[in-house]
């Protein structure tokens, strides 16, 4: 809520009517993949990558690897597939200075802002 005064903000909050539909949670990933499971987004619960429910990774000759393997173990494996999401803002501001220098203001955990980072941010090579 943004307002010029706290009183205006409180008045505005009183005018907001929020309706939240309750959904049944699904904690089992195999249950969440079933067609009848509650959807987390309109297209479904399985993230499609290039029209596939998985990412293709090519790294070497799989058949050759099987042929040369001393042992092959086939099982079901479950692992965490989500990526962390940073809470801080992800922005940079480049300001041209009168002396032809460029000042770059950014949020970064680094003490030093490297030229390589600057070229990636500006799209130059």
Tab-separated table of C-alpha atoms in Angstrom:
chain	number	residue	atom	x	y	z
A	1	UNK	CA	0.000	0.000	0.000
A	2	UNK	CA	1.411	3.405	-0.972
A	3	UNK	CA	-0.174	6.615	0.269
A	4	UNK	CA	0.795	10.144	1.168
A	5	UNK	CA	-0.135	9.642	4.832
A	6	UNK	CA	-0.656	6.710	7.179
A	7	UNK	CA	-4.311	7.721	7.646
A	8	UNK	CA	-4.969	7.583	3.892
A	9	UNK	CA	-3.272	4.191	3.745
A	10	UNK	CA	-5.476	2.851	6.552
A	11	UNK	CA	-8.607	4.160	4.822
A	12	UNK	CA	-7.528	2.533	1.571
A	13	UNK	CA	-6.879	-0.778	3.319
A	14	UNK	CA	-10.456	-0.740	4.616
A	15	UNK	CA	-11.696	-0.462	1.009
A	16	UNK	CA	-9.820	-3.550	-0.193
A	17	UNK	CA	-11.912	-6.718	-0.429
A	18	UNK	CA	-9.724	-9.792	-0.799
A	19	UNK	CA	-11.210	-13.170	-1.715
A	20	UNK	CA	-8.875	-16.167	-1.574
A	21	UNK	CA	-10.042	-19.584	-2.723
A	22	UNK	CA	-8.838	-22.411	-0.532
A	23	UNK	CA	-7.190	-25.317	-2.370
A	24	UNK	CA	-6.233	-28.754	-1.126
A	25	UNK	CA	-2.432	-28.981	-0.957
A	26	UNK	CA	-0.594	-31.831	-2.661
A	27	UNK	CA	2.737	-32.705	-1.068
A	28	UNK	CA	3.614	-35.841	-3.026
A	29	UNK	CA	5.246	-35.019	-6.395
A	30	UNK	CA	3.892	-38.193	-8.013
A	31	UNK	CA	0.347	-37.287	-6.912
A	32	UNK	CA	0.850	-33.711	-8.172
A	33	UNK	CA	1.668	-35.040	-11.655
A	34	UNK	CA	-1.676	-36.822	-12.009
A	35	UNK	CA	-4.168	-35.122	-14.370
A	36	UNK	CA	-6.798	-34.761	-11.604
A	37	UNK	CA	-4.390	-33.010	-9.184
A	38	UNK	CA	-5.040	-29.334	-8.343
A	39	UNK	CA	-3.160	-27.153	-10.841
A	40	UNK	CA	-0.503	-24.666	-9.764
A	41	UNK	CA	-0.747	-22.925	-13.148
A	42	UNK	CA	-3.243	-23.204	-16.020
A	43	UNK	CA	-1.052	-25.417	-18.218
A	44	UNK	CA	-0.592	-27.956	-15.425
A	45	UNK	CA	1.895	-29.023	-12.798
A	46	UNK	CA	4.609	-30.382	-15.066
A	47	UNK	CA	7.072	-27.851	-16.446
A	48	UNK	CA	7.361	-28.442	-20.158
A	49	UNK	CA	10.727	-27.719	-21.786
A	50	UNK	CA	10.620	-27.637	-25.596
A	51	UNK	CA	7.336	-29.616	-25.586
A	52	UNK	CA	8.798	-32.290	-23.267
A	53	UNK	CA	8.260	-32.841	-19.530
A	54	UNK	CA	12.029	-33.146	-19.112
A	55	UNK	CA	15.242	-31.474	-20.264
A	56	UNK	CA	17.355	-33.359	-22.799
A	57	UNK	CA	21.024	-33.357	-21.889
A	58	UNK	CA	23.550	-34.755	-24.320
A	59	UNK	CA	26.943	-35.513	-22.851
A	60	UNK	CA	28.811	-38.309	-24.570
A	61	UNK	CA	27.691	-41.603	-26.073
A	62	UNK	CA	25.188	-43.270	-23.715
A	63	UNK	CA	25.203	-46.623	-25.537
A	64	UNK	CA	29.002	-46.724	-25.460
A	65	UNK	CA	28.917	-45.862	-21.760
A	66	UNK	CA	26.516	-48.744	-21.071
A	67	UNK	CA	28.682	-51.119	-23.116
A	68	UNK	CA	31.828	-50.127	-21.193
A	69	UNK	CA	30.213	-49.983	-17.730
A	70	UNK	CA	31.187	-52.578	-15.136
A	71	UNK	CA	27.761	-52.295	-13.541
A	72	UNK	CA	24.445	-50.651	-14.442
A	73	UNK	CA	21.963	-49.751	-11.712
A	74	UNK	CA	18.396	-48.885	-12.690
A	75	UNK	CA	16.237	-47.296	-9.979
A	76	UNK	CA	13.880	-44.385	-9.404
A	77	UNK	CA	15.697	-41.307	-8.159
A	78	UNK	CA	14.166	-38.213	-6.641
A	79	UNK	CA	16.080	-35.000	-6.233
A	80	UNK	CA	15.371	-31.359	-5.632
A	81	UNK	CA	15.001	-29.567	-8.965
A	82	UNK	CA	14.120	-26.030	-7.953
A	83	UNK	CA	16.541	-23.150	-8.060
A	84	UNK	CA	16.882	-20.617	-5.289
A	85	UNK	CA	15.164	-17.286	-5.802
A	86	UNK	CA	17.003	-14.213	-4.610
A	87	UNK	CA	14.858	-11.824	-2.575
A	88	UNK	CA	16.861	-8.707	-3.351
A	89	UNK	CA	16.173	-6.556	-6.385
A	90	UNK	CA	18.254	-7.314	-9.458
A	91	UNK	CA	18.983	-3.943	-11.018
A	92	UNK	CA	21.881	-1.808	-12.150
A	93	UNK	CA	22.044	1.832	-13.126
A	94	UNK	CA	24.718	3.168	-15.487
A	95	UNK	CA	25.202	6.947	-15.376
A	96	UNK	CA	27.359	8.708	-17.996
A	97	UNK	CA	29.502	11.350	-16.279
A	98	UNK	CA	30.615	14.725	-17.712
A	99	UNK	CA	34.246	13.521	-17.860
A	100	UNK	CA	33.271	10.627	-20.214
A	101	UNK	CA	33.411	8.055	-17.415
A	102	UNK	CA	30.560	5.693	-16.687
A	103	UNK	CA	29.439	5.232	-13.066
A	104	UNK	CA	27.656	1.949	-12.441
A	105	UNK	CA	25.454	1.527	-9.373
A	106	UNK	CA	24.320	-2.019	-8.709
A	107	UNK	CA	23.234	-4.510	-6.078
A	108	UNK	CA	25.877	-7.172	-5.748
A	109	UNK	CA	27.375	-9.321	-3.008
A	110	UNK	CA	30.784	-8.571	-4.531
A	111	UNK	CA	33.083	-5.921	-3.146
A	112	UNK	CA	34.531	-5.360	-6.630
A	113	UNK	CA	32.372	-4.890	-9.713
A	114	UNK	CA	34.344	-6.557	-12.509
A	115	UNK	CA	34.573	-5.304	-16.112
A	116	UNK	CA	33.374	-8.763	-17.245
A	117	UNK	CA	30.143	-8.279	-15.253
A	118	UNK	CA	29.728	-4.819	-16.796
A	119	UNK	CA	30.040	-6.168	-20.355
A	120	UNK	CA	27.425	-8.842	-19.662
A	121	UNK	CA	25.077	-6.252	-18.161
A	122	UNK	CA	25.487	-3.817	-21.072
A	123	UNK	CA	25.331	-6.506	-23.723
A	124	UNK	CA	28.710	-5.524	-25.184
A	125	UNK	CA	31.345	-8.150	-25.945
